Each structure stands twice: as structure tokens, then as C-alpha cells.
CSV table of C-alpha atoms in Angstrom, one decimal:
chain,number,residue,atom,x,y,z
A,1,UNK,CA,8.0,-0.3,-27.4
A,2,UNK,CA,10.6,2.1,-26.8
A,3,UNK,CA,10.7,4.7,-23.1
A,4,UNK,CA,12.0,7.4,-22.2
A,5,UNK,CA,12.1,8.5,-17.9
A,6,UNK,CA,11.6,12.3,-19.7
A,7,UNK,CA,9.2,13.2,-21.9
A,8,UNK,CA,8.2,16.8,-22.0
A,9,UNK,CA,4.3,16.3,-22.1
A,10,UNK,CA,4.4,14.8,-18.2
A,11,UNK,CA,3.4,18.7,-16.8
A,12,UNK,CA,0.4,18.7,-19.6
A,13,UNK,CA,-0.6,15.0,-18.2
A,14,UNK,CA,-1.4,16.8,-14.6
A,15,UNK,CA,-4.9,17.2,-14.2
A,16,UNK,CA,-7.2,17.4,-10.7
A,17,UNK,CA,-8.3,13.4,-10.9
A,18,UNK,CA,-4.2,12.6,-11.1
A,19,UNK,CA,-3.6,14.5,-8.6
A,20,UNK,CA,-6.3,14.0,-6.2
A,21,UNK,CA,-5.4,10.3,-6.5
A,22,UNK,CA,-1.8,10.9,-5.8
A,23,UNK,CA,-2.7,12.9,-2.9
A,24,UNK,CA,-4.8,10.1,-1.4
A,25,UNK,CA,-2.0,7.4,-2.6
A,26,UNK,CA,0.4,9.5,-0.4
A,27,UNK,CA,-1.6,9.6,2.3
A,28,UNK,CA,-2.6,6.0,2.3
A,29,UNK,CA,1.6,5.3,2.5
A,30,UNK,CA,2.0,7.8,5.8
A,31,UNK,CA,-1.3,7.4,7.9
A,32,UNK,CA,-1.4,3.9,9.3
A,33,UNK,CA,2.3,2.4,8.4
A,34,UNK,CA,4.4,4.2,11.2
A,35,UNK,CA,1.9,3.0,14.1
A,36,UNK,CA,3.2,-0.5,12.9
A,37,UNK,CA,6.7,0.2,12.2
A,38,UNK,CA,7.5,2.1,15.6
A,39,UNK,CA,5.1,-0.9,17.5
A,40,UNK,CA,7.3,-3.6,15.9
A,41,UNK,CA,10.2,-1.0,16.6
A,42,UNK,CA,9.5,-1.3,20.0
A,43,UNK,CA,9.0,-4.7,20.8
A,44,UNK,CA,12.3,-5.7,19.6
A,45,UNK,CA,14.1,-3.2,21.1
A,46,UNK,CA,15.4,-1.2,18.4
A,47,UNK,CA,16.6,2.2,18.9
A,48,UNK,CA,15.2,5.3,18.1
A,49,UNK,CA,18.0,6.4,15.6
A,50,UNK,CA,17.5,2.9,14.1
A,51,UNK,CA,13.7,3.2,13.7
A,52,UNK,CA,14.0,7.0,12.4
A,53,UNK,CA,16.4,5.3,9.6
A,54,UNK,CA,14.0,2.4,9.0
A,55,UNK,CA,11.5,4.9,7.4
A,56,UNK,CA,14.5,6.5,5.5
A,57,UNK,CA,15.1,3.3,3.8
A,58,UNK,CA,11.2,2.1,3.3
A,59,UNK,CA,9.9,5.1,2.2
A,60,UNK,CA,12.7,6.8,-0.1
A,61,UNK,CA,13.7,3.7,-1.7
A,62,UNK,CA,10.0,2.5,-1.9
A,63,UNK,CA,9.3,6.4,-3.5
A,64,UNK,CA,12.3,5.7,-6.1
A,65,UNK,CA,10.5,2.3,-7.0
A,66,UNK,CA,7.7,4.5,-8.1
A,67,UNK,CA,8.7,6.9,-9.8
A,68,UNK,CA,11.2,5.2,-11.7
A,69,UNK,CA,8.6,2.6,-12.8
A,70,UNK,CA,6.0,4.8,-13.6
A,71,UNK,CA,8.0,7.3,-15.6
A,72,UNK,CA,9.1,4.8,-17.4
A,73,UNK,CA,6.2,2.5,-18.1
A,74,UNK,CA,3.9,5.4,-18.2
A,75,UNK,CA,1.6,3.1,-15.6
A,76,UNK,CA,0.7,4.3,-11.9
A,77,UNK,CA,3.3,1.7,-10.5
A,78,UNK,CA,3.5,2.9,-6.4
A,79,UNK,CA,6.5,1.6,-4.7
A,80,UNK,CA,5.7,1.4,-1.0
A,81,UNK,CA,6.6,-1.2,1.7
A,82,UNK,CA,4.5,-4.2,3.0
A,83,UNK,CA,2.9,-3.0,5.7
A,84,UNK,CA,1.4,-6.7,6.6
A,85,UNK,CA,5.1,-7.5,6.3
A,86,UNK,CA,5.5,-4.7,8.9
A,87,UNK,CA,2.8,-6.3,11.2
A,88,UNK,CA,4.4,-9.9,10.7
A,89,UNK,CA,7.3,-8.2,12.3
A,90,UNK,CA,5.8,-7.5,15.3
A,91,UNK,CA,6.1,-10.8,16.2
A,92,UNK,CA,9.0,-11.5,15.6
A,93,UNK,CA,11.3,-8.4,16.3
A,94,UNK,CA,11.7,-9.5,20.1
A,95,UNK,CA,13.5,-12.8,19.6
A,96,UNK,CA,16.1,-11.8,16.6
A,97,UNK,CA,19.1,-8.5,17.4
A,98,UNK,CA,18.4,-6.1,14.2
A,99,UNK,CA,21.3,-7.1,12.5
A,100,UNK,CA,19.8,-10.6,12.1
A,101,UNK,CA,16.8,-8.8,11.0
A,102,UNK,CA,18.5,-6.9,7.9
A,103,UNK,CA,20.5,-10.1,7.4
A,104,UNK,CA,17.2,-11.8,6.5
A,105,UNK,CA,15.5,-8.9,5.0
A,106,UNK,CA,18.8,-9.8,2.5
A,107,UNK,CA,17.7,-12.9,1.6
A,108,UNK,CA,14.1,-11.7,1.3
A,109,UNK,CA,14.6,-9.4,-1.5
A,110,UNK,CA,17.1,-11.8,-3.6
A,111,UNK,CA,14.1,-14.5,-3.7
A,112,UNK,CA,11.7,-11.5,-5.0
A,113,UNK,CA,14.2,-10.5,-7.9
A,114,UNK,CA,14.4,-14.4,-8.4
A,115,UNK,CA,10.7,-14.8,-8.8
A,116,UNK,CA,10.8,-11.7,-11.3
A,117,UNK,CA,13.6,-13.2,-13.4
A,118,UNK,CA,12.4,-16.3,-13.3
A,119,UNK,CA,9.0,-15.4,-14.5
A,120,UNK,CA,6.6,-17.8,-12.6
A,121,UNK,CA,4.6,-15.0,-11.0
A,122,UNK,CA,3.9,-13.5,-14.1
A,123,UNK,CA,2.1,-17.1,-15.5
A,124,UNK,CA,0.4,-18.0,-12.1
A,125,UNK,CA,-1.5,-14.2,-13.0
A,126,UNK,CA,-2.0,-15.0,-16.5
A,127,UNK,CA,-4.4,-18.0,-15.5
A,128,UNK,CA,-6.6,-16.1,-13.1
A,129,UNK,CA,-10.1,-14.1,-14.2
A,130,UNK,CA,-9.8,-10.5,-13.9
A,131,UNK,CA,-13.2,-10.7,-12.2
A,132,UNK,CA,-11.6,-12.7,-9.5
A,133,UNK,CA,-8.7,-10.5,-8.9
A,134,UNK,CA,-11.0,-7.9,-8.5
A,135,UNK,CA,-13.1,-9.5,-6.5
A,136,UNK,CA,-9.8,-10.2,-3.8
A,137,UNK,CA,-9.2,-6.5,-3.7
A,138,UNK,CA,-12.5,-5.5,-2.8
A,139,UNK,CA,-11.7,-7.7,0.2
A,140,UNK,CA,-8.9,-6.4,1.3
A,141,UNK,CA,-10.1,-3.1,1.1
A,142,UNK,CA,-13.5,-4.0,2.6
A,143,UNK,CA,-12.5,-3.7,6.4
A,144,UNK,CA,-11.0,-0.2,6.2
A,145,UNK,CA,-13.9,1.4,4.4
A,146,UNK,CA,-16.2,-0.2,7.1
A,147,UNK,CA,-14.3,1.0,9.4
A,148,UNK,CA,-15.9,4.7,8.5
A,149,UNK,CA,-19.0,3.6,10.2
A,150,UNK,CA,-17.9,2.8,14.1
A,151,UNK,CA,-15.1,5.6,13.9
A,152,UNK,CA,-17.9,7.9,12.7
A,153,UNK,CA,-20.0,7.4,15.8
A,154,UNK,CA,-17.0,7.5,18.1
A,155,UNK,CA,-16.1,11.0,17.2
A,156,UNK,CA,-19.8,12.2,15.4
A,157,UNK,CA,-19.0,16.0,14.8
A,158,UNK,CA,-15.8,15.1,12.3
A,159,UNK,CA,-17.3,11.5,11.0
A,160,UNK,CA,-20.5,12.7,10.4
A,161,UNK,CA,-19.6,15.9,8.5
A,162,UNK,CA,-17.1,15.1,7.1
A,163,UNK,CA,-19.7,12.0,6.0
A,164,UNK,CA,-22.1,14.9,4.5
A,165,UNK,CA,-19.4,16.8,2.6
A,166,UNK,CA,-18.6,13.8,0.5
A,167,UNK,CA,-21.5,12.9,-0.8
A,168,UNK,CA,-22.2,16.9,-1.6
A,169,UNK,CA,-18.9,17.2,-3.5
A,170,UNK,CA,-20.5,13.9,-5.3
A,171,UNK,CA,-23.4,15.2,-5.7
A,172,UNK,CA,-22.8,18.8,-7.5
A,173,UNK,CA,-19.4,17.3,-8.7
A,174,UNK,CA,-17.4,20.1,-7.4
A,175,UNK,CA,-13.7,20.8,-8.1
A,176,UNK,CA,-12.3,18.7,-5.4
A,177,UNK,CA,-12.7,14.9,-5.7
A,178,UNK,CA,-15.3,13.6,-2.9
A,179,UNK,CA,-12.9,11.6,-1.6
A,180,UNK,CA,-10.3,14.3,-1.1
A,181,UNK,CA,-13.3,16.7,0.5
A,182,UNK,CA,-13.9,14.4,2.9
A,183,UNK,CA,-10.5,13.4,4.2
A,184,UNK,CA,-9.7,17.3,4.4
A,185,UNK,CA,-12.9,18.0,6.0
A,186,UNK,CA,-12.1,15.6,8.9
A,187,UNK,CA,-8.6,16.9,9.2
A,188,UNK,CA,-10.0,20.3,9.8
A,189,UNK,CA,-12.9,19.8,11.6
A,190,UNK,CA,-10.2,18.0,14.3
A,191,UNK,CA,-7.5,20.6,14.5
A,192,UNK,CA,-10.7,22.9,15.1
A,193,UNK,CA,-12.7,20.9,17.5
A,194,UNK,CA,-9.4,19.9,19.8
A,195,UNK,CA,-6.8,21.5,21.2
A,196,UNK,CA,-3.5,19.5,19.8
A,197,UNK,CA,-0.9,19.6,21.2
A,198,UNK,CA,2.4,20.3,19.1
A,199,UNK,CA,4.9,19.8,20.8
A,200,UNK,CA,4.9,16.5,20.7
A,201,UNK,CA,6.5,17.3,17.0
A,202,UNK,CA,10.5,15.7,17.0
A,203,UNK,CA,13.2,18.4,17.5
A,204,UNK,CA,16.3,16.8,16.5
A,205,UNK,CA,16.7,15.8,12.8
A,206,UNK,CA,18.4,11.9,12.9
A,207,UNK,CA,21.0,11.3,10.3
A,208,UNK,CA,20.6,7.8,8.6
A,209,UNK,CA,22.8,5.0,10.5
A,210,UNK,CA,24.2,2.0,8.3
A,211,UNK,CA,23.6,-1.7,9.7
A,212,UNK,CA,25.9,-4.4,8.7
A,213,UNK,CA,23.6,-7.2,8.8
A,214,UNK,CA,24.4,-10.9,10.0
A,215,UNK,CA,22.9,-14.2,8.8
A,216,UNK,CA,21.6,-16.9,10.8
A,217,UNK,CA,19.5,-20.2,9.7
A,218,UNK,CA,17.1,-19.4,12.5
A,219,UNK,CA,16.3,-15.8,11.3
A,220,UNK,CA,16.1,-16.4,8.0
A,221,UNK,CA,13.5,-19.6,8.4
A,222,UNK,CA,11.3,-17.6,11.1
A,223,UNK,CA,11.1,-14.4,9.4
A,224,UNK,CA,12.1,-14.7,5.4
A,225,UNK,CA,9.3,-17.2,4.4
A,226,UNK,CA,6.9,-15.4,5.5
A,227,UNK,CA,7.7,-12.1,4.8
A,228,UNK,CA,8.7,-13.4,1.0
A,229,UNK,CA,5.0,-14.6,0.8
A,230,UNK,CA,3.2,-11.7,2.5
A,231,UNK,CA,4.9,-9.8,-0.4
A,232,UNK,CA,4.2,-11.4,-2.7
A,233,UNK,CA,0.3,-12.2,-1.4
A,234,UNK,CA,-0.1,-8.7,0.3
A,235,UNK,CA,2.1,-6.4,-2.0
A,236,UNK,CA,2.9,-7.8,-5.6
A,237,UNK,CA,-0.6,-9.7,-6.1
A,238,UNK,CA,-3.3,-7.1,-5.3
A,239,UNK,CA,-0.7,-4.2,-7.4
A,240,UNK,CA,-0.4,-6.1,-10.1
A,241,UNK,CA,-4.0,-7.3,-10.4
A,242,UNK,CA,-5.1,-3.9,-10.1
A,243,UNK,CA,-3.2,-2.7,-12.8
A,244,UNK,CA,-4.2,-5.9,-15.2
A,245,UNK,CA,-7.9,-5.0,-14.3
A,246,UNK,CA,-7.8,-1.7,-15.7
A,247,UNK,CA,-6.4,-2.6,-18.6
A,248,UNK,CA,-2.9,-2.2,-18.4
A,249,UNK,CA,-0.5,-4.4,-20.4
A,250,UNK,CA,1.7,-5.2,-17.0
A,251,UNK,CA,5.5,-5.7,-17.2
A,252,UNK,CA,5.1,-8.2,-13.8
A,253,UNK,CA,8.6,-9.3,-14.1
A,254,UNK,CA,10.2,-6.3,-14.2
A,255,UNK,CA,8.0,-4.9,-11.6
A,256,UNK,CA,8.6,-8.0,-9.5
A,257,UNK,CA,13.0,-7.7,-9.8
A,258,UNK,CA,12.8,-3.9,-9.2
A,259,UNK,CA,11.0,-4.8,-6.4
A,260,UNK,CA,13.6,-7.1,-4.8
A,261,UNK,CA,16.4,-4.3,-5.7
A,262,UNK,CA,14.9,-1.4,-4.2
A,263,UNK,CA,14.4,-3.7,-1.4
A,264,UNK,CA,18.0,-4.4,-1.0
A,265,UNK,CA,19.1,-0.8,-0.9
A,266,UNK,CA,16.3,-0.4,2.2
A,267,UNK,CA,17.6,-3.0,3.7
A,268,UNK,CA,20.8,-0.6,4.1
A,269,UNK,CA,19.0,1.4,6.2
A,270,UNK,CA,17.0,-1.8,8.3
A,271,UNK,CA,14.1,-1.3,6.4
A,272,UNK,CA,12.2,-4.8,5.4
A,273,UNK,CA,11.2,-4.1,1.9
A,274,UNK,CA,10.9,-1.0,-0.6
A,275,UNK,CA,8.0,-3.0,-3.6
A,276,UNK,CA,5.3,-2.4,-5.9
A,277,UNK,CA,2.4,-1.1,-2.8
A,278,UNK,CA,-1.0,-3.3,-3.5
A,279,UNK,CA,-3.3,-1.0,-1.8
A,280,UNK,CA,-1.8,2.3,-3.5
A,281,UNK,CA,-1.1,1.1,-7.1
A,282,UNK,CA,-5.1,0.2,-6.7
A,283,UNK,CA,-6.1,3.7,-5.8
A,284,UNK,CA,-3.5,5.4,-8.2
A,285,UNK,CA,-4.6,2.8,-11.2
A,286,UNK,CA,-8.4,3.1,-10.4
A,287,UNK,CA,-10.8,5.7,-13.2
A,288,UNK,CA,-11.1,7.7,-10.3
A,289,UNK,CA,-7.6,8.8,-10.4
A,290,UNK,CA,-8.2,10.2,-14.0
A,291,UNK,CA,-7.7,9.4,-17.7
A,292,UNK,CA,-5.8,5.8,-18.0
A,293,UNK,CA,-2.9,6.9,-19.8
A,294,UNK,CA,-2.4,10.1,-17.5
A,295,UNK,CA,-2.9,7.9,-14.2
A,296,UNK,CA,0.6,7.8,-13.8
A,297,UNK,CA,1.2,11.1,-12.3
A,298,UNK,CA,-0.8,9.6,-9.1
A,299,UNK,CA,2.0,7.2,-8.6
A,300,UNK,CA,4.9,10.7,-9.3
A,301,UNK,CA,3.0,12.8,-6.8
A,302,UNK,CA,2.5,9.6,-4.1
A,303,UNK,CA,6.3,9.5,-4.4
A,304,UNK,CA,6.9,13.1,-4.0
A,305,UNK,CA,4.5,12.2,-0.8
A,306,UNK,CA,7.0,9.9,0.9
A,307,UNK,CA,10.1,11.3,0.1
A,308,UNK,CA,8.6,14.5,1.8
A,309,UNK,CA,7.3,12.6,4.4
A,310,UNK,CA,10.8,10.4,4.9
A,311,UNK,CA,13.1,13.5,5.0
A,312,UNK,CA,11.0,14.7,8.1
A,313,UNK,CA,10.0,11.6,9.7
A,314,UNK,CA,12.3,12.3,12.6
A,315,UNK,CA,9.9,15.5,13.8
A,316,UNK,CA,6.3,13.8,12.4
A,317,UNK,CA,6.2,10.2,13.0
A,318,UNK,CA,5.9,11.4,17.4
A,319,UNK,CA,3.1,13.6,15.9
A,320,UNK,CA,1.2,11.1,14.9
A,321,UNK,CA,1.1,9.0,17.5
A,322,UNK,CA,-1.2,11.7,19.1
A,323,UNK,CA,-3.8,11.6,16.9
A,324,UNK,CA,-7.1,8.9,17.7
A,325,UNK,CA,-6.9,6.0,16.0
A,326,UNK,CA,-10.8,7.1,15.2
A,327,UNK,CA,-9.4,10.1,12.9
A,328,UNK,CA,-6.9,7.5,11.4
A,329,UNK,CA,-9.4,4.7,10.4
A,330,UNK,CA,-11.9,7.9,8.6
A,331,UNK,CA,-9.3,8.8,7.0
A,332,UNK,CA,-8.1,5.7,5.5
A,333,UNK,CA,-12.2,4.7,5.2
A,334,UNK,CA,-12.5,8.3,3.1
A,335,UNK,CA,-8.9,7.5,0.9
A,336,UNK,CA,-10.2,4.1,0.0
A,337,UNK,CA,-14.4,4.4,-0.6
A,338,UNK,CA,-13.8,5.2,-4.2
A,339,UNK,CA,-11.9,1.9,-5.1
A,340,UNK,CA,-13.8,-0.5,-3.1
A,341,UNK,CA,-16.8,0.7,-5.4
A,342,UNK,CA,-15.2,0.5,-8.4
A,343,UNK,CA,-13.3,-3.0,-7.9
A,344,UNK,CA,-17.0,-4.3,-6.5
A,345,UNK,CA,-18.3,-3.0,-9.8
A,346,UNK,CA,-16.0,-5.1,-12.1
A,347,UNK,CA,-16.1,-8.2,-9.9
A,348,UNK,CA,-19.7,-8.6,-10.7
A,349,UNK,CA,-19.5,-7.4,-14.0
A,350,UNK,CA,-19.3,-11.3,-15.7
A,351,UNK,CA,-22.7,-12.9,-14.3
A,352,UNK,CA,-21.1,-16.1,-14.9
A,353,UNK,CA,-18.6,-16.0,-12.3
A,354,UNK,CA,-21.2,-14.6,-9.7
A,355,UNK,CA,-20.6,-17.9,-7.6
A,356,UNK,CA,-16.8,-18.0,-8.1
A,357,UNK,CA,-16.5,-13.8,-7.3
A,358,UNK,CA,-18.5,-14.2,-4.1
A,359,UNK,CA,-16.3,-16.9,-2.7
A,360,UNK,CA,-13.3,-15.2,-3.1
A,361,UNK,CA,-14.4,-11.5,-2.1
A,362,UNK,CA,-15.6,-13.3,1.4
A,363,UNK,CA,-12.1,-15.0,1.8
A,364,UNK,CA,-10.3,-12.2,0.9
A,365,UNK,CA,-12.1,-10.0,2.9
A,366,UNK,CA,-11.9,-12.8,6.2
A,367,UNK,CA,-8.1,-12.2,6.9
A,368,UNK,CA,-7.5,-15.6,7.4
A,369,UNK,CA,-3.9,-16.7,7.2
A,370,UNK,CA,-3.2,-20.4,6.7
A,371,UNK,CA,-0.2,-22.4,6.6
A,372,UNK,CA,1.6,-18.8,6.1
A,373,UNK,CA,-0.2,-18.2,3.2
A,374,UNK,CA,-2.3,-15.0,3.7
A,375,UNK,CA,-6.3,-14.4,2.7
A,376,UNK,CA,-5.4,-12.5,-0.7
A,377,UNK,CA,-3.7,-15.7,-2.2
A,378,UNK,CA,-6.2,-18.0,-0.8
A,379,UNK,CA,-9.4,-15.8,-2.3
A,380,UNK,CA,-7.4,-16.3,-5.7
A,381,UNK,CA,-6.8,-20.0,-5.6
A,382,UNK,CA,-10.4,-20.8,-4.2
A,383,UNK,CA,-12.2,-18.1,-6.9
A,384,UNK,CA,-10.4,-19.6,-9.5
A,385,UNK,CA,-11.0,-23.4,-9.0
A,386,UNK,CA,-14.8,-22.5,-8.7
A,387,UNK,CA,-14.6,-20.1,-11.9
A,388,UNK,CA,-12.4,-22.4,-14.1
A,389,UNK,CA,-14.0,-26.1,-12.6
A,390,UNK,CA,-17.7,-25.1,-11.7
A,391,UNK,CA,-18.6,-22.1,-13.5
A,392,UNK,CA,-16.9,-22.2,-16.5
């Protein structure tokens, strides 16, 4: 099958459900990512000019992957960064200078574009039950979207409301998506409620600084194996599951060695990775986000999202680190409701893997990480031993 980047019926393919999910996509990319970027940031040390660039290179390069891929596949591909990748760093950042850091964000990006040429990946996905992979998303996404609950009692007014105006949008099916209503009823209700203050808003635009990176055997053991895995688990797994489970022929290969070079041209900037996002490609390639072969334009708009949100993180990313982590976690709770009900709905939808499905949705959803290999992965191996061994 032959593509074209251009085609001239993309404005046509724009409807409210495409962009509604692109919206929330977006969103999903700039609400809880800088808390982790600037903590890790911080506890190595890194400058402010240096952290400024870092969301340059994560989130334009990452935006690129997107829209590229999506334009040309015609699939919602997100491009993103790995977030758990991000918190991994955290860790680590103290005991490495940042050049050693970009040095093994290097080598972490040449072993994903080796895993897409290579083509393992792509036959390790082949194997596993779509009900399974499912099943491991739902898990993942699980936490957040409980998190609605406590945040809602913390701060009632906004939680609560914006609570009721979501399932009346469902209700009467209005013109705004229910998801949508609620995450812009809980931004309002807290610019109306409190008194923020503004100026904590940036004032002086940072130009992007260059880092020449350096190698050393003890950077790239402690931080590239794990980062490469976390990826792949976190990032590349979940995305590309999604995508499979909604019926979409997926190009993993290709999705996996763009991956690994958009990550090398973030790594320019000292960003750790620019890949396929797991937890946006879900939203964007969910029914929610409109008709299948129009979904794409989620993935467009949720790039448009980050560049927008890159070329000014200099001024928003201090802004955001005055708003409650309560406001944050109903947000994300409100962006992510529709796709933990849909993925929950096609994990259960073979009775014969009811067993298997349970197993891995509880692993997944545990956050256990063992031997460096994070829940996602282990969710899939368990599920499919007990679906392919037991149940089948």
C-alpha cells in the first residue's frame, strides 16, 4: 500500500470525537511529565537553561514522531517521551554529570532502532491475545482514573462538579465529549474558586543549548538498560497493543526505528527519548476518539499540543508547578475514564480467557518492577502462559 504525508481530504477527516481526543492526548503529554522532568532536573543538578532545552528536545521531536507517522500510516501514532523513563531518572541524575547522561541516552536510542530493524519486537506481539494486551492497559491506566476519587474529596467544589457535568454531557450526549466537559469544568471551577497567582509565569524566553555528550561503561550499564526496557515495557508495548486492539494493521518495526531516531535528535537537546507514547496512542486510537480511519487527526492535533506547549515551556512549566497536585490527578482521572472503560470492555470480551485476563489486569495494574523489568511486561508474559497453557 502506497502513502502520501498530504492528502487533501485530512481537513474533511476533522470531526468533534478526533478532536476531543487530540485535545485530551495533548493534555495527557503536558500535565504530569514536567513535575518529573524538572524533579529529576533537580536532583542531578542540571541547569535551568539545560532543563528548559530538555522539553525542547522531548516534546518537539516526540511531536514530529507523531505527526510524521500518523500522516503517513493514516493511524493515531503519538510520539511522546517515556515518562517512567523520566521517573527512572530521578534516581539516577545525581550520580552521572549530564553529558554522561546524553552519552547514554545515545546508546539508548541505537538499541531501539536495533530492535525495530531487527524485527523481534514485532513477533514477541504477534504471539500474545489481544484480550491480554488489553487487559495490561487497563492496568496501567487503572491508578490514575482512581485517583478521581481521593482528589475529588480533597478539593469537593471542583471534583465533585466537575464529577456531575460528566456524566450530564453523557447523559444528553451534548456537543462536547464528557470527558473534555469535565476536565474543562475543573479548570474553570479552579481559576474561579482561587485566586492564582500569575506571576509565577517565566519571563525570559531560553534559547535551546547543544550538549556534546560523553560515554562511560558506568552510565551506560546504570542508566541505558533500564531506560531501553522501560521503553520498550512502558512506551512501545502498551502503544502498540492499543493500536493492534482496535484493529489496526500495525507497522511495529517501523514505529519501533523511528522511535530510536527521533530519540537521537532529542538527545541533542539532553532529552532521554522522543517514541511512540503508550498512554496517548491509547486514548488517540480508542472509539472514543472517533471513526477508526479518521482517528488519526487525534495523534495531528496532540502534536500541534506539544509543539505549542515546547515553544513556551520556558514561561509555563514554573506555572505549573503552582497548581495542587489534586487538580493535576482529576484531570489526568477525567482525560483517561473513557479508555479504561473501553480497554476493560475488550479484555473480558473472550469468556475463555477470563482467568488469564484477570491475572494480568492485577499485575499490570500492581506496578511491580522486577529484575528491571516493569509490571506492563510482566502482566503480558504471566496472561499469556495462563491463556495459551491453562485456558486455551
Amino acid at each position: 500500500m502506497k502513502h502520501s504525508i498530504y492528502k487533501p481530504q485530512i481537513l474533511n477527516d476533522i470531526n468533534r470525537d478526533n478532536i476531543a481526543g487530540g485535545l485530551m492526548t495533548g493534555m495527557l503529554g503536558i500535565i504530569g511529565p514536567p513535575v518529573m522532568v524538572i524533579e529529576a532536573a533537580n536532583a542531578g543538578m542540571i541547569s535551568h537553561e539545560q532543563t528548559i532545552t530538555w522539553f525542547y528536545g522531548v516534546h518537539i521531536f516526540g511531536a514530529l514522531l507523531g505527526l510524521i507517522m500518523s500522516l503517513y500510516y493514516r493511524m493515531p501514532i503519538v510520539g511522546a517521551h517515556s515518562i517512567t523513563g523520566v521517573a527512572f531518572l530521578v534516581t539516577v541524575t545525581p550520580y552521572f554529570t549530564f553529558e554522561e547522561l546524553v552519552g547514554s541516552y545515545i546508546i539508548t536510542a541505537l538499541i531501539v532502532i536495533l530492535f525495530g530493524v531487527s524485527g523481534i519486537f514485532k513477533k514477541v506481539m504477534s504471539w500474545i491475545p489481544r484480550e491480554i494486551i488489553a487487559a495490561m492497559l487497563a492496568g496501567i491506566i487503572s491508578s490514575y482514573v482512581f485517583g478521581i476519587i481521593p482528589a475529588a474529596i480533597e478539593m469537593p467544589a471542583i471534583g465533585l462538579t466537575a464529577i456531575l457535568v460528566f456524566f450530564i454531557f453523557r447523559k444528553w450526549d451534548l456537543i462536547i465529549p464528557p470527558m473534555l466537559a469535565g476536565v474543562f469544568t475543573a479548570v474553570i471551577m479552579y481559576f474561579v474558586l482561587n485566586h492564582f497567582d500569575f506571576s509565577a509565569i517565566g519571563t525570559t524566553p531560553v534559547a535551546p543549548t547543544f550538549t556534546v555528550p560523553e560515554f562511560s561503561i558506568s552510565a551506560i550499564i546504570s542508566i541505558t538498560l533500564p531506560l531501553t526496557l522501560l521503553i520498550l515495557s512502558n512506551d512501545a508495548t502498551p502503544a502498540i497493543g492499543a493500536l493492534e486492539s482496535n484493529g489496526y494493521k500495525v507497522p511495529v518495526n517501523n514505529i519501533l526505528t523511528a522511535s530510536g531516531i527521533a530519540s537521537l535528535g532529542a538527545t541533542i537537546f539532553g532529552g532521554q527519548s522522543a517514541n511512540v507514547g503508550g498512554m496517548m496512542t491509547t486514548i488517540a486510537s480508542d472509539h472514543a476518539s472517533g471513526e477508526k480511519s479518521k482517528r488519526y487527526i487525534s495523534s495531528v492535533i496532540s502534536s500541534v499540543v506539544m509543539i505549542i506547549f515546547a515553544v513556551f515551556a520556558w514561561a509555563l512549566v514554573p506555572l505549573m508547578f503552582d497548581l495542587p497536585a489534586s487538580l493535576m490527578a482529576i484531570l489526568t482521572g477525567f482525560v483517561l475514564i473513557g479508555v479504561f472503560s473501553s480497554t476493560l470492555k475488550r479484555s473480558f470480551s473472550n469468556p475463555k480467557y477470563t482467568m488469564s485476563v484477570i491475572f494480568a489486569f492485577i499485575i499490570s495494574a500492581s506496578g511491580i518492577t522486577y529484575f528491571y523489568i516493569s509490571a506492563p511486561i510482566w502482566a503480558l508474559l504471566i496472561g499469556t502462559i495462563i491463556a495459551k497453557f491453562i485456558e486455551d
